[in-house]
PDB file of C-alpha atoms in Angstrom:
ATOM      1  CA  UNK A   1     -20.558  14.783  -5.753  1.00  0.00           C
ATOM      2  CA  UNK A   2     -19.705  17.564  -3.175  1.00  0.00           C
ATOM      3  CA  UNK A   3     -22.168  20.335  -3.356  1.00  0.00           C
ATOM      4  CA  UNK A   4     -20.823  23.939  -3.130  1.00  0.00           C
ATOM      5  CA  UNK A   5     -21.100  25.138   0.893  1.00  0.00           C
ATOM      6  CA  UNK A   6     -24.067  27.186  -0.943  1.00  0.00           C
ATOM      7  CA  UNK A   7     -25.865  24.952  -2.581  1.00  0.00           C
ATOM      8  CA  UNK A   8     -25.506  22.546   0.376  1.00  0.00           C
ATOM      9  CA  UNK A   9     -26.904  25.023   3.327  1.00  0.00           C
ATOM     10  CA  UNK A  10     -29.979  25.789   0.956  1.00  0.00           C
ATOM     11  CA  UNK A  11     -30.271  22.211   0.580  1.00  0.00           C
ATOM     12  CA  UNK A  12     -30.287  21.000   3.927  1.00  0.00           C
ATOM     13  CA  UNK A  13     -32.580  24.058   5.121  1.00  0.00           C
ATOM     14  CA  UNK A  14     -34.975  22.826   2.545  1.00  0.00           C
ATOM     15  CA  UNK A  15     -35.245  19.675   3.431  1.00  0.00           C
ATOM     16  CA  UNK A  16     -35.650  20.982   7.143  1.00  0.00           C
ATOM     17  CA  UNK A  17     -38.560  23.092   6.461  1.00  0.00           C
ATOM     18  CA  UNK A  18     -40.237  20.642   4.326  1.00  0.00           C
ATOM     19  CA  UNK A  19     -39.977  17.786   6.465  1.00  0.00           C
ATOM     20  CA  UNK A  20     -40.181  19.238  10.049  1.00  0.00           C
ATOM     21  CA  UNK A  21     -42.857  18.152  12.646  1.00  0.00           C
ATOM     22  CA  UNK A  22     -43.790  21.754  13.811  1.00  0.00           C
ATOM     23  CA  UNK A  23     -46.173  23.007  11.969  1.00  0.00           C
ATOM     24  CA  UNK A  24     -46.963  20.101   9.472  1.00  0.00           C
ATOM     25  CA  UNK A  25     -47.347  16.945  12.235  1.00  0.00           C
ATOM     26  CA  UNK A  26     -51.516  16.627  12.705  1.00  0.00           C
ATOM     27  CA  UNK A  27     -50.986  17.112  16.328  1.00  0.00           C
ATOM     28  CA  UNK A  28     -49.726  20.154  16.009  1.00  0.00           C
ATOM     29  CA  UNK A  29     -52.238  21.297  13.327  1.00  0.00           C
ATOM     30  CA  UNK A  30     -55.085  20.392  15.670  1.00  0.00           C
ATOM     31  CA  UNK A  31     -53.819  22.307  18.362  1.00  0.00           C
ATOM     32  CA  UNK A  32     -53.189  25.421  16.241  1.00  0.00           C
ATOM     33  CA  UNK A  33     -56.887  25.246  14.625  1.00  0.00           C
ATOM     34  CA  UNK A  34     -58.088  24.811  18.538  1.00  0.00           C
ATOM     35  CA  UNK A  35     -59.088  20.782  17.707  1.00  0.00           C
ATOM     36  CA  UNK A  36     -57.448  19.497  20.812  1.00  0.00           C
ATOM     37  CA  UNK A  37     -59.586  19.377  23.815  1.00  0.00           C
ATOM     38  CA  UNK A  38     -57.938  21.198  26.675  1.00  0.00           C
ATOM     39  CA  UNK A  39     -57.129  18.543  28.940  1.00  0.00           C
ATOM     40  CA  UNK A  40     -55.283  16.599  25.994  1.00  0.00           C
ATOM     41  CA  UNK A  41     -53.580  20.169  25.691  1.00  0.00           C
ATOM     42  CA  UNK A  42     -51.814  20.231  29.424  1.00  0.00           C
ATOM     43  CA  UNK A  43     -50.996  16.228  28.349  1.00  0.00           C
ATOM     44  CA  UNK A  44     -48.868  17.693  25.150  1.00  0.00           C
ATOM     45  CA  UNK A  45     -47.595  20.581  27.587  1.00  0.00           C
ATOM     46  CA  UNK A  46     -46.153  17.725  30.186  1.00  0.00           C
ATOM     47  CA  UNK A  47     -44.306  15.567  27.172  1.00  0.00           C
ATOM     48  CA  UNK A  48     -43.001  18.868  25.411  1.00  0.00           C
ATOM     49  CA  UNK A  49     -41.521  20.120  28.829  1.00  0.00           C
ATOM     50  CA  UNK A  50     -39.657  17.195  29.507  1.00  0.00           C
ATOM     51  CA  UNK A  51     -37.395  18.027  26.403  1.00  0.00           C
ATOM     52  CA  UNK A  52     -37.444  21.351  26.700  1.00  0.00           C
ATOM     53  CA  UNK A  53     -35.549  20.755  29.766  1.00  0.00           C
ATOM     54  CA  UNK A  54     -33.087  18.652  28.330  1.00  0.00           C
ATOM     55  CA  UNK A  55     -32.487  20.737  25.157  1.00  0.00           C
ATOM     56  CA  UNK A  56     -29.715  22.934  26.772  1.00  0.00           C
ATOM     57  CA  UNK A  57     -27.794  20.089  28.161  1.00  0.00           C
ATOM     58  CA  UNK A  58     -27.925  18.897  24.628  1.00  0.00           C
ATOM     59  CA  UNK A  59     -26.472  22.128  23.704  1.00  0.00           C
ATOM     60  CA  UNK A  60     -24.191  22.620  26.180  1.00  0.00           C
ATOM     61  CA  UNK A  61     -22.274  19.126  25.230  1.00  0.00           C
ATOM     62  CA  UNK A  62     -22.249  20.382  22.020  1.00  0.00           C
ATOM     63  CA  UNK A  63     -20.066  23.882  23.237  1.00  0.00           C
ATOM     64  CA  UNK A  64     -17.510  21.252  25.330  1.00  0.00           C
ATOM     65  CA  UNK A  65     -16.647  19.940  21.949  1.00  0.00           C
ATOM     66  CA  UNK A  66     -16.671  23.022  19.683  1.00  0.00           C
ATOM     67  CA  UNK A  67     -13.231  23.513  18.153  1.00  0.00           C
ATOM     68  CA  UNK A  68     -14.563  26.426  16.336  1.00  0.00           C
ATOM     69  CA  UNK A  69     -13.912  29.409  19.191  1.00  0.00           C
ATOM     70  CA  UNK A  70     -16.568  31.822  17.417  1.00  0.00           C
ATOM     71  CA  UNK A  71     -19.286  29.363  17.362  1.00  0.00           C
ATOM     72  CA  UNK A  72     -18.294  28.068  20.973  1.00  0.00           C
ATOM     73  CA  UNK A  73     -18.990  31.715  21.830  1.00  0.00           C
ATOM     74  CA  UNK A  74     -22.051  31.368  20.153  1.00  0.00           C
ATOM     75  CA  UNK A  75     -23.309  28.266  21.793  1.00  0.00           C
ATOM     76  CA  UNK A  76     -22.567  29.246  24.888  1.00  0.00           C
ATOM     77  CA  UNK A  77     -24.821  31.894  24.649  1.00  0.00           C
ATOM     78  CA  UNK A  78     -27.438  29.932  23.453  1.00  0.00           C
ATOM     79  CA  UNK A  79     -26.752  27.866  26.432  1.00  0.00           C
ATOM     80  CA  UNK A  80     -27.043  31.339  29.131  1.00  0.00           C
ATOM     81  CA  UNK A  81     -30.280  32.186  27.090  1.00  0.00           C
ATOM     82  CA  UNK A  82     -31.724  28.768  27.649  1.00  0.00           C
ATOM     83  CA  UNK A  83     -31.158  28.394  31.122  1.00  0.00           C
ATOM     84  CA  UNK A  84     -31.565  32.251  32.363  1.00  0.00           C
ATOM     85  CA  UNK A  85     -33.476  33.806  29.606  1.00  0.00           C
ATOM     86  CA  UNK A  86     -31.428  37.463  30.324  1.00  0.00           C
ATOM     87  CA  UNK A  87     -30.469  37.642  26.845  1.00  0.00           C
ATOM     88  CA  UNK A  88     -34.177  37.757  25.853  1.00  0.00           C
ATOM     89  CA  UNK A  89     -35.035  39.827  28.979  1.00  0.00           C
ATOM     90  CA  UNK A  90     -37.161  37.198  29.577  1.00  0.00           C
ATOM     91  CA  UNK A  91     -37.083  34.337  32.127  1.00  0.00           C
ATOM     92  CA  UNK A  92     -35.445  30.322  31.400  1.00  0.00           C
ATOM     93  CA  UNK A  93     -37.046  28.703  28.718  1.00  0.00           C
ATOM     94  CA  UNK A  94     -38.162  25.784  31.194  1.00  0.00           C
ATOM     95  CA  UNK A  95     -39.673  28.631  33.500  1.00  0.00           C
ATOM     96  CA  UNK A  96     -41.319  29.976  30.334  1.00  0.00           C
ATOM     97  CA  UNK A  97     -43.157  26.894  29.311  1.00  0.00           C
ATOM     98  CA  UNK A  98     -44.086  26.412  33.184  1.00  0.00           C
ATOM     99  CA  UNK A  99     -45.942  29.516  33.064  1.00  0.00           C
ATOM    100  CA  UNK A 100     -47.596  28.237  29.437  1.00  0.00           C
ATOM    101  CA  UNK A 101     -48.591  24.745  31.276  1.00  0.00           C
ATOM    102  CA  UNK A 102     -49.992  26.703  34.094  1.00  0.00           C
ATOM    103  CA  UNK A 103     -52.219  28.600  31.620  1.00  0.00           C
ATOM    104  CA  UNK A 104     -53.495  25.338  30.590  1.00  0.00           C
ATOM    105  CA  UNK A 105     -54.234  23.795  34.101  1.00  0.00           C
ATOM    106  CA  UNK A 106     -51.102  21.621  34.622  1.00  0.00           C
ATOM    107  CA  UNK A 107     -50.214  23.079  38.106  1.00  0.00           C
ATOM    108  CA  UNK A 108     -45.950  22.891  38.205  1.00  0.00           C
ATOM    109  CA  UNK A 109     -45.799  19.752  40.450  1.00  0.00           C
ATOM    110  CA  UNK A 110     -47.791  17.432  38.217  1.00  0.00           C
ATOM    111  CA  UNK A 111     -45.320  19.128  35.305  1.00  0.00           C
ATOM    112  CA  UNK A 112     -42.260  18.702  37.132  1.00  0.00           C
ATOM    113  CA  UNK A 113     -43.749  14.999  38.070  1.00  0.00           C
ATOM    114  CA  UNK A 114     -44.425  14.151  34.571  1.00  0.00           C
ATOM    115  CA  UNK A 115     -42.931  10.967  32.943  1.00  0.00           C
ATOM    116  CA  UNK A 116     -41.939  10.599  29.684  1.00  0.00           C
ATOM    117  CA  UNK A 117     -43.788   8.572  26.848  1.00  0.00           C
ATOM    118  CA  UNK A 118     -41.737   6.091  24.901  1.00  0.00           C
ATOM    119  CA  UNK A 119     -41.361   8.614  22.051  1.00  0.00           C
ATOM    120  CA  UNK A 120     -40.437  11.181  24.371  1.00  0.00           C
ATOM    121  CA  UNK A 121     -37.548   8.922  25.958  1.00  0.00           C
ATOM    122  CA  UNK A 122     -36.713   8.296  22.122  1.00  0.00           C
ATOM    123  CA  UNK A 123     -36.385  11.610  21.000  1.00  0.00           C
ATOM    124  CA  UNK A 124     -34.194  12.901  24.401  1.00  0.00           C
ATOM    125  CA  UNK A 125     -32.073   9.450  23.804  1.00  0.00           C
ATOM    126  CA  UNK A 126     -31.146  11.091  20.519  1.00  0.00           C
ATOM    127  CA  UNK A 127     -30.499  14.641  22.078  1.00  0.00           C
ATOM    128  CA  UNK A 128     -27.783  12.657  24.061  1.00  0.00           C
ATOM    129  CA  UNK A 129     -26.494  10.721  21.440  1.00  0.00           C
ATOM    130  CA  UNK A 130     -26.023  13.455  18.610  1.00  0.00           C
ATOM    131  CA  UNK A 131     -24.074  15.459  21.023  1.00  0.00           C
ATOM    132  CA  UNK A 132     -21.673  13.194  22.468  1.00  0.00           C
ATOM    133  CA  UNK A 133     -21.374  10.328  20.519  1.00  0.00           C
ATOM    134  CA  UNK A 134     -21.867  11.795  16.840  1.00  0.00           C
ATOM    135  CA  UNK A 135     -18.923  13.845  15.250  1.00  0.00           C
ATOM    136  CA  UNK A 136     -19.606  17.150  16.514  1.00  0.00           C
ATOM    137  CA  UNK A 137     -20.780  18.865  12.928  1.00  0.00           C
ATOM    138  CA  UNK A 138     -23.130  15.957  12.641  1.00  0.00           C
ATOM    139  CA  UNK A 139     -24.286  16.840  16.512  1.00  0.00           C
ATOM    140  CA  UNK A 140     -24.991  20.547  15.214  1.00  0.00           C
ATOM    141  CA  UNK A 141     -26.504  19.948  12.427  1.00  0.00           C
ATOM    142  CA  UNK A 142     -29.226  17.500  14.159  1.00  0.00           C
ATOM    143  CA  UNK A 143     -29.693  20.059  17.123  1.00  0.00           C
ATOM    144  CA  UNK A 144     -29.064  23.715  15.603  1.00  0.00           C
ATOM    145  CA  UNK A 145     -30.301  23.060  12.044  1.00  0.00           C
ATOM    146  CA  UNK A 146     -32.832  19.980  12.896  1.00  0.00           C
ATOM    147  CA  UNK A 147     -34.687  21.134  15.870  1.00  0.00           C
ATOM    148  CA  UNK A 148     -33.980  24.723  16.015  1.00  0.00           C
ATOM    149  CA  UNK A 149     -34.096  25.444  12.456  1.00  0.00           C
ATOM    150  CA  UNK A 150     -37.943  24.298  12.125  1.00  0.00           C
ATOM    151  CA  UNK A 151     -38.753  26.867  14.385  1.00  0.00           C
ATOM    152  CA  UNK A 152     -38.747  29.642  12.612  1.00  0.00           C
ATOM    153  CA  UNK A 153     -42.288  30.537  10.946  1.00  0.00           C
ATOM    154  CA  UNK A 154     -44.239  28.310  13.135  1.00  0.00           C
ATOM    155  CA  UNK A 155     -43.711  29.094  17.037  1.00  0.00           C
ATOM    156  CA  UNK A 156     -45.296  32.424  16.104  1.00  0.00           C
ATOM    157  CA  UNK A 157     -48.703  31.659  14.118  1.00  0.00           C
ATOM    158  CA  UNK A 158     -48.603  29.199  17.111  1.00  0.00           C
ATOM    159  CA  UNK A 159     -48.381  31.382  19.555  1.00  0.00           C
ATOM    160  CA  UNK A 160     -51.143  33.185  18.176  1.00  0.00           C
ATOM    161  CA  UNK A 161     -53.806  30.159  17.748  1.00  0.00           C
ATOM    162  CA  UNK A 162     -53.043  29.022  20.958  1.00  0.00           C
ATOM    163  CA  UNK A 163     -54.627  32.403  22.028  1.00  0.00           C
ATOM    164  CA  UNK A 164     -57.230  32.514  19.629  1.00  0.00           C
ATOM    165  CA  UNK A 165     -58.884  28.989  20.510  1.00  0.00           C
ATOM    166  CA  UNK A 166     -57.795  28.446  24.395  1.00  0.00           C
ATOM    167  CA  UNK A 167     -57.614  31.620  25.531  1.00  0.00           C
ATOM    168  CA  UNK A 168     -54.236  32.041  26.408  1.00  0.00           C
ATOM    169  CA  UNK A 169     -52.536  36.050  27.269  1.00  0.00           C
ATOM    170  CA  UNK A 170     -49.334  36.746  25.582  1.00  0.00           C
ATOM    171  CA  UNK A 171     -47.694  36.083  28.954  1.00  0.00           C
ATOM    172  CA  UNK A 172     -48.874  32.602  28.840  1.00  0.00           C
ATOM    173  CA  UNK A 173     -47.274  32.459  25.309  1.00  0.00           C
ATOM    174  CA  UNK A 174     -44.317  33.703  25.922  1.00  0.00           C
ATOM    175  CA  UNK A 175     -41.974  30.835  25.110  1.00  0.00           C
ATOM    176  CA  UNK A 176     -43.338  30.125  21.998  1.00  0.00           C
ATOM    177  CA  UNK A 177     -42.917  34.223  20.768  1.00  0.00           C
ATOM    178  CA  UNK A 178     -39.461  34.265  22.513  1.00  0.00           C
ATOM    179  CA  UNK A 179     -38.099  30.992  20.470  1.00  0.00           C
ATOM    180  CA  UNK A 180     -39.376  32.458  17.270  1.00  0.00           C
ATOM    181  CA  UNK A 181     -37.499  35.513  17.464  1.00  0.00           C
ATOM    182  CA  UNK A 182     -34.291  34.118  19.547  1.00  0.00           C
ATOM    183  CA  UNK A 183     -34.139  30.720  16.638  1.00  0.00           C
ATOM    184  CA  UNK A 184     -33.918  33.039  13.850  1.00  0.00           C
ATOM    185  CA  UNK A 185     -30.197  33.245  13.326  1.00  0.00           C
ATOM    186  CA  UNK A 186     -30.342  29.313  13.227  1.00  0.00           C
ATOM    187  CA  UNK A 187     -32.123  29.577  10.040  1.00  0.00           C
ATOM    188  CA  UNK A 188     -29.778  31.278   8.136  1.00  0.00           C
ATOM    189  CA  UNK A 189     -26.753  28.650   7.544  1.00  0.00           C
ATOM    190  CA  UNK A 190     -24.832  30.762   5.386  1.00  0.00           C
ATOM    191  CA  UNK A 191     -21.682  30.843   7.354  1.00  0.00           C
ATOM    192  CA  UNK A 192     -22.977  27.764   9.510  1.00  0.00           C
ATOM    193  CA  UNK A 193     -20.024  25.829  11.091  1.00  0.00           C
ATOM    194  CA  UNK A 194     -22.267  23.235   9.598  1.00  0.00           C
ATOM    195  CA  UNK A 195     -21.480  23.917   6.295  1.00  0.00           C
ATOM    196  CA  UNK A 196     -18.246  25.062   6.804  1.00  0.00           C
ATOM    197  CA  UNK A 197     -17.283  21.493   8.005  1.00  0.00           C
ATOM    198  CA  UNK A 198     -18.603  19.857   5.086  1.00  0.00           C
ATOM    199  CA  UNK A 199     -16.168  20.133   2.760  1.00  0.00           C
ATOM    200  CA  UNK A 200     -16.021  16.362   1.231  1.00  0.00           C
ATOM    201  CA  UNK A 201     -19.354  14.079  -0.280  1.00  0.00           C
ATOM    202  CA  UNK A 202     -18.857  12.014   3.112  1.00  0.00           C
ATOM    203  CA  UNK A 203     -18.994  14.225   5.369  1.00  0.00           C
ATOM    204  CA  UNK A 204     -22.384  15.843   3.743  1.00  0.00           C
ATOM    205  CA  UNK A 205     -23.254  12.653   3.493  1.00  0.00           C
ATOM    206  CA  UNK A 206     -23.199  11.935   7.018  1.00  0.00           C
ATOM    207  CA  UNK A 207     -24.983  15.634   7.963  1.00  0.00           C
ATOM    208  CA  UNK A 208     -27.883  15.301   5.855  1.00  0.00           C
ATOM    209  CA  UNK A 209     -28.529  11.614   8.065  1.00  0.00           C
ATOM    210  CA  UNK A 210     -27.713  13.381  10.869  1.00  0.00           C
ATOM    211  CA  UNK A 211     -30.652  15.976   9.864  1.00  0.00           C
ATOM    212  CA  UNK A 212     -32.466  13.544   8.249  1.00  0.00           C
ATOM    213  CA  UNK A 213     -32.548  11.369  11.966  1.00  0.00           C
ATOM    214  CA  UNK A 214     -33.505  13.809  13.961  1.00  0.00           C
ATOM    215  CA  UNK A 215     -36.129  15.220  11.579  1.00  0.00           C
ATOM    216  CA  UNK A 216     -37.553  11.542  11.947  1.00  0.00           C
ATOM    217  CA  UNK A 217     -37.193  11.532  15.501  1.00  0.00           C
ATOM    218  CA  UNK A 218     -38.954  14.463  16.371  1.00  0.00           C
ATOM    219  CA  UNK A 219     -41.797  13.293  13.728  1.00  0.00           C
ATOM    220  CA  UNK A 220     -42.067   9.853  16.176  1.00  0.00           C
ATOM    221  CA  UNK A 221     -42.180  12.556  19.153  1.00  0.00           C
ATOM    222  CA  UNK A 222     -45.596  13.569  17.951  1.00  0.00           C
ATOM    223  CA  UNK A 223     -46.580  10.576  17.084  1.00  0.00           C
ATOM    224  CA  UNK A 224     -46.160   9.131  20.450  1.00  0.00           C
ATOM    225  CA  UNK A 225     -48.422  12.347  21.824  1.00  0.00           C
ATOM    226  CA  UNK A 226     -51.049  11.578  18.835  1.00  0.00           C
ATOM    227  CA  UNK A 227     -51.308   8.239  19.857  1.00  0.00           C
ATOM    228  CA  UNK A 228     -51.582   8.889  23.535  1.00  0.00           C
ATOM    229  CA  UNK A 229     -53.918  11.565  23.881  1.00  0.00           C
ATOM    230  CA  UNK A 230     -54.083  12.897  20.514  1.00  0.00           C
TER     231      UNK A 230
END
């Protein structure tokens, strides 16, 4: 049964912020109630950089294939915030989390050094496959609704703990306040090219695996921290 475009945005955004990693995954629920140890801390910051970096690539293959020119428009300014941060007024993104590892003692060699664990390779893997290989609605809904959409609500309190139980200045937080506020039109898919493209049971269908993938993927991402150094 096709769902109305309604019914079927509220559906998938459910399902987003019930399943998603950040703020339910126990890694990330140790490091908000300050659990982690501090050396495990600049471990997570080294495996959380790496796809940072990658992200905008993942949404800039995403804009070469939009056939929708108002959400091109749209993604390529997600794109210019991501890699200048002048829409924000802030800095890039990457720079943003360099300045969070440094906070944490992970000097910017050692981050820009780091290697990825397996779940780490997994989870950028699927960055690379959603956007070029997937139908492009299926590619947006496992980046824009997936990953960014989880933001929302939990990059904030984050923010907060992290300076609460490590002693971190809002500078040093800054990429986890500036995500929660510049994320925030991602969770409203209302008028979402998403749900705009899924007009038939198979394609919405083929979105919610989309979602439900990369929901999974970036679950295994903390798993592979947990594991590790967790």
């Amino acid at each position: 049964m096709t769902l109305s475009a309604t019914a079927f945005g509220e559906a998938l955004m459910r399902e987003v912020r019930e399943q998603r990693a950040f703020g339910r995954h126990p890694l990330w629920l140790k490091i908000a109630e300050g659990r982690l140890p501090r050396p495990a801390l600049g471990e997570f910051a080294k495996q959380f950089f790496l796809q940072v970096v990658e992200f905008p690539r993942a949404v800039s293959a995403l804009h070469s294939r939009c056939p929708d020119l108002g959400e091109r428009v749209r993604l390529a300014e997600s794109v210019y915030e991501e890699e200048t941060g002048r829409l924000s007024g802030s800095k890039a993104h990457p720079e943003l989390f360099l300045d969070f590892a440094a906070a944490v003692g992970v000097p910017r060699a050692e981050m820009l050094a780091a290697r990825p664990l397996p779940s780490t390779a997994a989870l950028i893997h699927w960055f690379e496959y959603a956007t070029k290989i997937l139908p492009f609605h299926e590619g947006v809904a496992a980046i824009n609704l997936a990953a960014e959409g989880q933001v929302v609500g939990n990059f904030g309190p984050f923010a907060r703990a992290l300076e609460k139980h490590y002693g971190l200045d809002r500078a040093a937080v800054a990429f986890w306040d500036v995500h929660e506020l510049a994320d925030a039109e991602h969770a409203d898919v209302g008028d979402h090219i998403v749900v705009r493209y899924a007009t038939t049971a198979e394609r919405q269908q083929a979105i919610r695996e989309a979602v439900r993938t990369s929901l999974a993927m970036w679950w295994q991402f903390f798993d592979g921290m947990d594991r590790a150094f967790g």
